[in-house]
CSV table of C-alpha atoms (C1' of nucleotides) in Angstrom, one decimal:
chain,number,residue,atom,x,y,z
A,1048,UNK,CA,154.7,-17.9,3.9
A,1049,UNK,CA,155.8,-15.7,1.2
A,1050,UNK,CA,152.5,-15.4,-1.6
A,1051,UNK,CA,153.1,-15.8,-5.2
A,1052,UNK,CA,152.8,-12.2,-5.8
A,1053,UNK,CA,155.6,-11.4,-3.6
A,1054,UNK,CA,157.7,-13.7,-5.4
A,1055,UNK,CA,156.7,-12.8,-8.6
A,1056,UNK,CA,157.7,-9.1,-8.0
A,1057,UNK,CA,161.2,-10.0,-6.6
A,1058,UNK,CA,162.4,-12.3,-9.6
A,1059,UNK,CA,161.4,-9.5,-11.5
A,1060,UNK,CA,163.4,-6.7,-9.2
A,1061,UNK,CA,166.2,-9.6,-9.6
A,1062,UNK,CA,166.1,-9.3,-13.6
A,1063,UNK,CA,165.7,-5.3,-13.8
A,1064,UNK,CA,168.8,-4.6,-10.9
A,1065,UNK,CA,170.5,-7.0,-13.0
A,1066,UNK,CA,170.1,-4.8,-16.4
A,1067,UNK,CA,167.6,-6.6,-17.8
A,1068,UNK,CA,164.7,-5.8,-19.5
A,1069,UNK,CA,161.2,-7.0,-18.6
A,1070,UNK,CA,159.9,-8.5,-21.8
A,1071,UNK,CA,156.1,-9.7,-21.8
A,1072,UNK,CA,157.9,-13.6,-22.4
A,1073,UNK,CA,159.8,-13.0,-19.0
A,1074,UNK,CA,156.4,-11.8,-17.1
A,1075,UNK,CA,154.8,-15.1,-18.4
A,1076,UNK,CA,156.8,-17.4,-17.4
A,1077,UNK,CA,158.1,-16.0,-13.9
A,1078,UNK,CA,154.2,-15.6,-13.3
A,1079,UNK,CA,154.3,-19.6,-14.1
A,1080,UNK,CA,157.1,-20.4,-11.9
A,1081,UNK,CA,155.7,-18.8,-9.0
A,1082,UNK,CA,152.1,-19.9,-9.3
A,1083,UNK,CA,152.9,-23.8,-10.3
A,1084,UNK,CA,152.0,-25.9,-7.5
A,1085,UNK,CA,154.2,-28.8,-8.6
A,1086,UNK,CA,157.8,-27.6,-9.8
A,1087,UNK,CA,157.0,-27.8,-13.7
A,1088,UNK,CA,159.8,-29.1,-16.3
A,1089,UNK,CA,160.6,-26.3,-19.5
A,1090,UNK,CA,158.1,-28.7,-21.5
A,1091,UNK,CA,155.4,-27.9,-19.4
A,1092,UNK,CA,155.7,-24.4,-18.9
A,1093,UNK,CA,156.0,-24.2,-22.8
A,1094,UNK,CA,153.2,-25.9,-22.8
A,1095,UNK,CA,151.2,-23.7,-20.6
A,1096,UNK,CA,152.4,-20.2,-21.9
A,1097,UNK,CA,151.2,-21.4,-25.4
A,1098,UNK,CA,147.5,-20.6,-24.6
A,1099,UNK,CA,148.5,-17.2,-24.3
A,1100,UNK,CA,151.7,-16.9,-26.5
A,1101,UNK,CA,151.2,-18.9,-28.9
A,1102,UNK,CA,154.4,-18.3,-30.9
A,1103,UNK,CA,156.7,-18.2,-28.2
A,1104,UNK,CA,159.5,-20.5,-28.8
A,1105,UNK,CA,160.6,-23.3,-26.8
A,1106,UNK,CA,164.3,-21.8,-26.8
A,1107,UNK,CA,162.8,-18.6,-25.1
A,1108,UNK,CA,161.8,-20.3,-22.1
A,1109,UNK,CA,164.8,-22.6,-21.7
A,1110,UNK,CA,167.2,-19.2,-22.1
A,1111,UNK,CA,164.8,-17.7,-19.6
A,1112,UNK,CA,164.7,-20.7,-16.9
A,1113,UNK,CA,168.6,-20.5,-17.3
A,1114,UNK,CA,169.2,-17.0,-16.9
A,1115,UNK,CA,166.3,-16.7,-13.7
A,1116,UNK,CA,168.6,-19.9,-12.6
A,1117,UNK,CA,171.8,-18.2,-12.9
A,1118,UNK,CA,170.4,-15.1,-10.6
A,1119,UNK,CA,169.8,-17.8,-7.9
A,1120,UNK,CA,165.7,-17.4,-8.2
A,1121,UNK,CA,165.1,-21.2,-9.2
A,1122,UNK,CA,165.8,-24.6,-7.3
A,1123,UNK,CA,166.4,-27.1,-10.2
A,1124,UNK,CA,165.9,-30.7,-10.1
A,1125,UNK,CA,167.4,-33.0,-11.8
A,1126,UNK,CA,166.2,-36.7,-12.3
A,1127,UNK,CA,167.6,-40.1,-13.8
A,1128,UNK,CA,164.8,-40.1,-16.0
A,1129,UNK,CA,163.9,-37.1,-17.9
A,1130,UNK,CA,163.4,-33.4,-17.9
A,1131,UNK,CA,164.7,-31.0,-15.5
A,1132,UNK,CA,162.0,-29.2,-12.9
A,1133,UNK,CA,162.1,-26.1,-11.3
A,1134,UNK,CA,161.1,-24.3,-8.2
A,1135,UNK,CA,160.2,-20.8,-8.4
A,1136,UNK,CA,158.7,-20.5,-5.1
A,1137,UNK,CA,161.6,-21.9,-2.9
A,1138,UNK,CA,164.5,-21.7,-4.9
A,1139,UNK,CA,166.5,-23.1,-1.9
A,1140,UNK,CA,167.0,-26.4,-0.7
A,1141,UNK,CA,164.0,-28.2,0.9
A,1142,UNK,CA,162.4,-31.6,0.7
A,1143,UNK,CA,160.3,-32.8,-2.1
A,1144,UNK,CA,157.9,-35.8,-2.3
A,1145,UNK,CA,157.8,-37.4,-5.8
A,1146,UNK,CA,154.8,-39.4,-6.7
A,1147,UNK,CA,156.7,-42.3,-9.1
A,1148,UNK,CA,153.1,-43.1,-10.9
A,1149,UNK,CA,152.0,-39.5,-11.7
A,1150,UNK,CA,155.3,-37.6,-11.1
A,1151,UNK,CA,153.3,-34.8,-9.0
A,1152,UNK,CA,156.2,-33.3,-6.7
A,1153,UNK,CA,155.0,-31.8,-2.7
A,1154,UNK,CA,157.0,-29.8,-0.7
A,1155,UNK,CA,156.5,-31.6,3.0
A,1156,UNK,CA,157.4,-29.4,6.3
A,1157,UNK,CA,160.2,-31.4,7.8
A,1158,UNK,CA,162.7,-30.5,9.9
A,1159,UNK,CA,166.0,-28.9,9.2
A,1160,UNK,CA,168.7,-30.8,8.2
A,1161,UNK,CA,171.5,-28.6,10.0
A,1162,UNK,CA,172.5,-31.8,12.3
A,1163,UNK,CA,172.9,-33.8,9.5
A,1164,UNK,CA,174.7,-31.2,7.6
A,1165,UNK,CA,177.1,-30.7,10.3
A,1166,UNK,CA,177.6,-34.5,10.9
A,1167,UNK,CA,178.5,-34.8,7.4
A,1168,UNK,CA,181.3,-32.2,7.6
A,1169,UNK,CA,182.7,-34.1,10.6
A,1170,UNK,CA,182.7,-37.4,8.7
A,1171,UNK,CA,183.6,-36.4,5.4
A,1172,UNK,CA,185.7,-33.3,5.9
A,1173,UNK,CA,183.4,-31.5,3.1
A,1174,UNK,CA,182.3,-28.0,3.2
A,1175,UNK,CA,178.7,-28.6,2.8
A,1176,UNK,CA,176.7,-25.8,0.7
A,1177,UNK,CA,173.5,-27.0,0.4
A,1178,UNK,CA,171.5,-30.6,0.2
A,1179,UNK,CA,168.7,-32.2,-1.6
A,1180,UNK,CA,166.1,-34.6,-0.1
A,1181,UNK,CA,163.2,-36.5,-1.9
A,1182,UNK,CA,161.2,-38.9,-0.8
A,1183,UNK,CA,159.6,-41.0,-3.6
A,1184,UNK,CA,156.1,-42.9,-3.6
A,1185,UNK,CA,152.3,-43.6,-4.5
A,1186,UNK,CA,150.5,-40.4,-4.0
A,1187,UNK,CA,147.0,-40.7,-2.1
A,1188,UNK,CA,145.3,-40.1,-5.7
A,1189,UNK,CA,147.4,-42.8,-7.4
A,1190,UNK,CA,146.9,-45.1,-4.6
A,1191,UNK,CA,143.0,-44.8,-4.9
A,1192,UNK,CA,143.8,-45.5,-8.8
A,1193,UNK,CA,142.3,-41.9,-10.4
A,1194,UNK,CA,145.4,-41.8,-12.5
B,600,UNK,CA,180.0,-54.6,5.1
B,601,UNK,CA,179.6,-56.9,2.1
B,602,UNK,CA,183.3,-57.2,0.0
B,603,UNK,CA,183.2,-55.8,-3.8
B,604,UNK,CA,184.0,-59.6,-4.6
B,605,UNK,CA,180.1,-60.7,-2.7
B,606,UNK,CA,178.7,-57.7,-4.9
B,607,UNK,CA,179.9,-59.1,-7.9
B,608,UNK,CA,178.7,-62.4,-7.7
B,609,UNK,CA,175.5,-61.2,-6.3
B,610,UNK,CA,174.8,-59.6,-9.3
B,611,UNK,CA,176.6,-62.3,-11.8
B,612,UNK,CA,173.9,-65.0,-10.0
B,613,UNK,CA,171.4,-62.2,-10.7
B,614,UNK,CA,171.9,-62.3,-14.5
B,615,UNK,CA,171.8,-66.0,-14.4
B,616,UNK,CA,168.6,-66.4,-12.5
B,617,UNK,CA,167.0,-64.5,-14.7
B,618,UNK,CA,167.9,-66.2,-18.1
B,619,UNK,CA,170.8,-63.6,-19.2
B,620,UNK,CA,173.9,-64.5,-20.4
B,621,UNK,CA,177.5,-64.0,-18.7
B,622,UNK,CA,179.7,-62.7,-21.4
B,623,UNK,CA,182.8,-60.9,-21.3
B,624,UNK,CA,181.2,-57.9,-21.4
B,625,UNK,CA,178.7,-57.7,-18.5
B,626,UNK,CA,181.6,-59.6,-16.7
B,627,UNK,CA,183.8,-56.3,-16.9
B,628,UNK,CA,181.1,-54.0,-16.6
B,629,UNK,CA,179.7,-55.6,-13.4
B,630,UNK,CA,183.6,-55.5,-12.0
B,631,UNK,CA,183.7,-51.6,-12.7
B,632,UNK,CA,180.1,-51.0,-10.8
B,633,UNK,CA,181.2,-53.0,-7.6
B,634,UNK,CA,185.0,-51.6,-7.8
B,635,UNK,CA,184.1,-48.1,-8.3
B,636,UNK,CA,184.6,-45.8,-5.4
B,637,UNK,CA,182.4,-42.9,-6.8
B,638,UNK,CA,179.2,-43.7,-8.6
B,639,UNK,CA,181.0,-43.6,-12.3
B,640,UNK,CA,178.6,-42.3,-15.3
B,641,UNK,CA,178.4,-44.6,-18.2
B,642,UNK,CA,180.7,-42.4,-19.7
B,643,UNK,CA,183.3,-43.1,-16.9
B,644,UNK,CA,182.8,-46.6,-17.4
B,645,UNK,CA,183.1,-47.1,-21.2
B,646,UNK,CA,186.3,-44.9,-20.7
B,647,UNK,CA,187.7,-47.3,-17.8
B,648,UNK,CA,186.5,-50.6,-20.3
B,649,UNK,CA,188.0,-49.3,-23.1
B,650,UNK,CA,191.7,-50.4,-22.0
B,651,UNK,CA,190.9,-54.2,-21.6
B,652,UNK,CA,187.8,-54.1,-24.5
B,653,UNK,CA,188.7,-51.7,-27.0
B,654,UNK,CA,185.9,-52.2,-29.2
B,655,UNK,CA,183.2,-52.2,-26.4
B,656,UNK,CA,180.5,-50.4,-27.9
B,657,UNK,CA,179.0,-47.6,-25.8
B,658,UNK,CA,175.4,-48.9,-26.4
B,659,UNK,CA,176.5,-52.3,-24.8
B,660,UNK,CA,177.4,-50.2,-21.5
B,661,UNK,CA,174.2,-48.4,-21.7
B,662,UNK,CA,172.0,-51.4,-22.3
B,663,UNK,CA,173.9,-53.5,-19.3
B,664,UNK,CA,173.4,-50.8,-17.3
B,665,UNK,CA,169.6,-50.6,-17.6
B,666,UNK,CA,169.5,-54.1,-17.6
B,667,UNK,CA,171.2,-54.3,-14.2
B,668,UNK,CA,169.1,-51.4,-12.9
B,669,UNK,CA,165.9,-53.7,-14.3
B,670,UNK,CA,167.1,-55.8,-11.9
B,671,UNK,CA,167.3,-53.7,-8.9
B,672,UNK,CA,171.2,-54.3,-8.6
B,673,UNK,CA,172.3,-50.7,-9.1
B,674,UNK,CA,171.6,-47.6,-7.7
B,675,UNK,CA,170.8,-44.7,-10.6
B,676,UNK,CA,171.4,-41.2,-9.4
B,677,UNK,CA,170.2,-38.1,-11.7
B,678,UNK,CA,172.1,-34.3,-11.7
B,679,UNK,CA,170.2,-31.6,-13.5
B,680,UNK,CA,173.7,-30.9,-15.1
B,681,UNK,CA,175.0,-33.9,-16.8
B,682,UNK,CA,174.7,-37.6,-17.1
B,683,UNK,CA,173.7,-40.0,-14.7
B,684,UNK,CA,175.9,-41.6,-12.1
B,685,UNK,CA,175.6,-45.4,-10.7
B,686,UNK,CA,176.6,-47.4,-7.6
B,687,UNK,CA,176.4,-51.0,-8.1
B,688,UNK,CA,177.9,-51.6,-4.4
B,689,UNK,CA,174.6,-50.0,-2.2
B,690,UNK,CA,172.0,-50.4,-4.9
B,691,UNK,CA,169.2,-49.1,-2.3
B,692,UNK,CA,168.4,-45.6,-1.1
B,693,UNK,CA,171.6,-44.0,1.1
B,694,UNK,CA,173.3,-40.5,1.2
B,695,UNK,CA,175.7,-39.1,-0.7
B,696,UNK,CA,178.1,-36.1,-0.5
B,697,UNK,CA,179.1,-34.4,-3.8
B,698,UNK,CA,181.9,-32.2,-4.3
B,699,UNK,CA,180.6,-29.4,-6.7
B,700,UNK,CA,184.1,-28.7,-7.8
B,701,UNK,CA,185.9,-32.4,-8.8
B,702,UNK,CA,182.1,-34.0,-9.0
B,703,UNK,CA,183.4,-36.6,-6.8
B,704,UNK,CA,180.9,-38.8,-4.4
B,705,UNK,CA,181.5,-40.2,-1.3
B,706,UNK,CA,178.7,-42.2,0.7
B,707,UNK,CA,178.7,-40.9,4.7
B,708,UNK,CA,177.3,-42.9,7.5
B,709,UNK,CA,174.1,-41.5,8.3
B,710,UNK,CA,171.0,-42.3,10.7
B,711,UNK,CA,168.5,-43.9,8.9
B,712,UNK,CA,165.8,-41.3,7.5
B,713,UNK,CA,162.7,-44.0,8.7
B,714,UNK,CA,161.3,-41.3,11.4
B,715,UNK,CA,161.3,-38.4,8.3
B,716,UNK,CA,159.5,-40.9,6.0
B,717,UNK,CA,156.9,-41.6,8.9
B,718,UNK,CA,156.4,-38.0,9.6
B,719,UNK,CA,156.0,-37.3,5.8
B,720,UNK,CA,153.5,-40.4,5.4
B,721,UNK,CA,151.2,-38.7,7.8
B,722,UNK,CA,152.0,-35.4,6.5
B,723,UNK,CA,151.5,-36.5,2.6
B,724,UNK,CA,149.2,-39.4,2.8
B,725,UNK,CA,151.9,-40.8,0.4
B,726,UNK,CA,153.2,-44.1,0.8
B,727,UNK,CA,156.8,-43.4,0.4
B,728,UNK,CA,159.2,-46.4,-1.1
B,729,UNK,CA,162.1,-45.0,-0.9
B,730,UNK,CA,164.4,-41.2,-0.9
B,731,UNK,CA,167.1,-39.4,-1.8
B,732,UNK,CA,169.2,-37.7,0.1
B,733,UNK,CA,172.4,-35.7,-1.3
B,734,UNK,CA,175.0,-33.3,0.1
B,735,UNK,CA,176.5,-30.6,-2.0
B,736,UNK,CA,180.0,-28.8,-0.9
B,737,UNK,CA,183.4,-28.6,-1.7
B,738,UNK,CA,185.7,-32.0,-0.9
B,739,UNK,CA,189.1,-31.4,1.2
B,740,UNK,CA,191.3,-32.1,-2.0
B,741,UNK,CA,189.2,-28.9,-4.0
B,742,UNK,CA,189.4,-26.8,-0.6
B,743,UNK,CA,193.0,-27.3,-0.3
B,744,UNK,CA,193.2,-26.2,-4.3
B,745,UNK,CA,194.9,-29.6,-5.5
B,746,UNK,CA,192.0,-29.8,-8.2
C,863,DT,C1',180.6,-80.5,-32.2
C,864,DT,C1',176.6,-78.1,-33.7
C,865,DC,C1',172.6,-74.8,-33.1
C,866,DT,C1',170.2,-70.9,-32.1
C,867,DA,C1',168.3,-66.9,-29.1
C,868,DA,C1',170.9,-64.0,-26.6
C,869,DA,C1',174.0,-60.2,-27.2
C,870,DT,C1',177.1,-57.1,-29.6
C,871,DG,C1',179.0,-53.6,-32.6
C,872,DA,C1',177.8,-49.8,-35.1
C,873,DT,C1',175.3,-46.4,-36.2
C,874,DA,C1',170.7,-43.7,-37.0
C,875,DA,C1',167.2,-41.9,-34.1
C,876,DT,C1',165.2,-39.6,-30.1
C,877,DA,C1',164.7,-36.4,-26.4
C,878,DG,C1',166.4,-32.5,-23.8
C,879,DT,C1',169.3,-28.7,-24.1
C,880,DT,C1',172.0,-25.1,-26.1
C,881,DA,C1',174.0,-21.7,-30.0
C,882,DT,C1',173.5,-19.2,-34.1
C,883,DC,C1',171.4,-15.3,-36.4
C,884,DA,C1',168.3,-12.3,-38.7
C,885,DA,C1',164.1,-9.8,-37.3
C,886,DT,C1',161.9,-7.6,-33.3
C,887,DT,C1',161.4,-4.7,-29.7
C,888,DA,C1',162.0,-2.9,-24.2
C,889,DG,C1',163.4,1.4,-22.4
C,890,DC,C1',166.6,5.1,-22.6
C,891,DA,C1',167.4,9.7,-24.6
C,892,DT,C1',165.4,13.5,-26.3
D,1191,DA,C1',155.5,11.0,-29.2
D,1192,DT,C1',159.9,9.3,-31.6
D,1193,DG,C1',164.0,7.4,-32.9
D,1194,DC,C1',167.3,5.0,-31.7
D,1195,DT,C1',170.3,0.7,-30.3
D,1196,DA,C1',171.7,-3.5,-27.4
D,1197,DA,C1',168.8,-6.9,-25.6
D,1198,DT,C1',165.7,-10.6,-26.8
D,1199,DT,C1',163.0,-13.1,-29.6
D,1200,DG,C1',161.9,-17.1,-33.0
D,1201,DA,C1',163.3,-20.9,-35.9
D,1202,DT,C1',166.1,-24.1,-36.4
D,1203,DA,C1',170.3,-25.9,-36.4
D,1204,DA,C1',173.9,-28.4,-33.3
D,1205,DC,C1',175.0,-30.8,-29.5
D,1206,DT,C1',174.6,-34.5,-25.4
D,1207,DA,C1',173.1,-38.3,-23.3
D,1208,DT,C1',170.3,-42.2,-24.0
D,1209,DT,C1',168.0,-45.6,-26.9
D,1210,DA,C1',166.4,-48.1,-31.2
D,1211,DT,C1',167.6,-50.9,-35.2
D,1212,DC,C1',170.1,-54.7,-37.7
D,1213,DA,C1',173.4,-57.5,-39.6
D,1214,DT,C1',177.2,-60.1,-37.3
D,1215,DT,C1',179.0,-62.4,-33.2
D,1216,DT,C1',178.6,-65.8,-29.9
D,1217,DA,C1',177.3,-67.7,-24.5
D,1218,DG,C1',175.7,-72.2,-23.2
D,1219,DA,C1',172.5,-76.0,-24.1
D,1220,DA,C1',171.4,-80.0,-26.2
DNA sequence: TTCTAAATGATAATAGTTATCAATTAGCAT
DNA sequence: ATGCTAATTGATAACTATTATCATTTAGAA
């Protein structure tokens, strides 16, 4: 399991390698992306960042998330009922478990979907490149009525 | 495999059972939902419907999709890069295969995720209610350069 | 046939995201 | 350390997808 610090350095290096400046705003955004436990939305990231950067623009956060996504260093998840969510720690397809009450997202440790992927390729004649697997339910906190 | 006609009748009956009027607009929307092969967006549905109902409002389509969704008769899929998609034939969790070029969606025939669901419940202590599984790739038509 | 609450159509409003442009600044060159 | 400049930011307008509002229409019960 790679550390948050390692992920931070990887993303910052990727920005440098692609000719981008390492601004204080970018450092702050990447830090939140890799430290976050729950795949935050842009709005979440902006709200957290305002503590240390009260004048940072929401547009700056959006622009930088798009940039980091274009470098393949963040996984973007869309849900039907709201804004997109971002995972800076595992920027590749992996399962999620989403609480439908508090919207928390956790990453369970499940077996690879490679077998299914092969079955799908045979059945559909698609060339499969990636996948998405989410389970939706109620977390133990919300079951206990803490939220 | 249930027929489109049967699905149509089921949805219409559900609307009646819930005290809703069966307007010509609703009949047209439900028909497109059950006849569609590729999980259309609201915009798609509206574009198709305009042929026979040139004055139907986009808001009417949106309102009715929301209504049918609230009755549990349509599956709603959100993607990070655009509008939501709707499946009126299988309004319950099932796998999808999405072409990243032409955006076509097909439903492969895969084994149940019940085993994984149990593993997830044990590991995360969530009560799992449903799931989402999508594979992303390139369909055979787009591989052949037809699109 | 009449009546009325539900539904529609048109459009304003909202939320999430992207584009624009003047001002600022990271970092390279000296 | 200083100067320079293209990249970046901040503020906000604009865009897209969706929802809210309200006058008008209509499905269907009586």
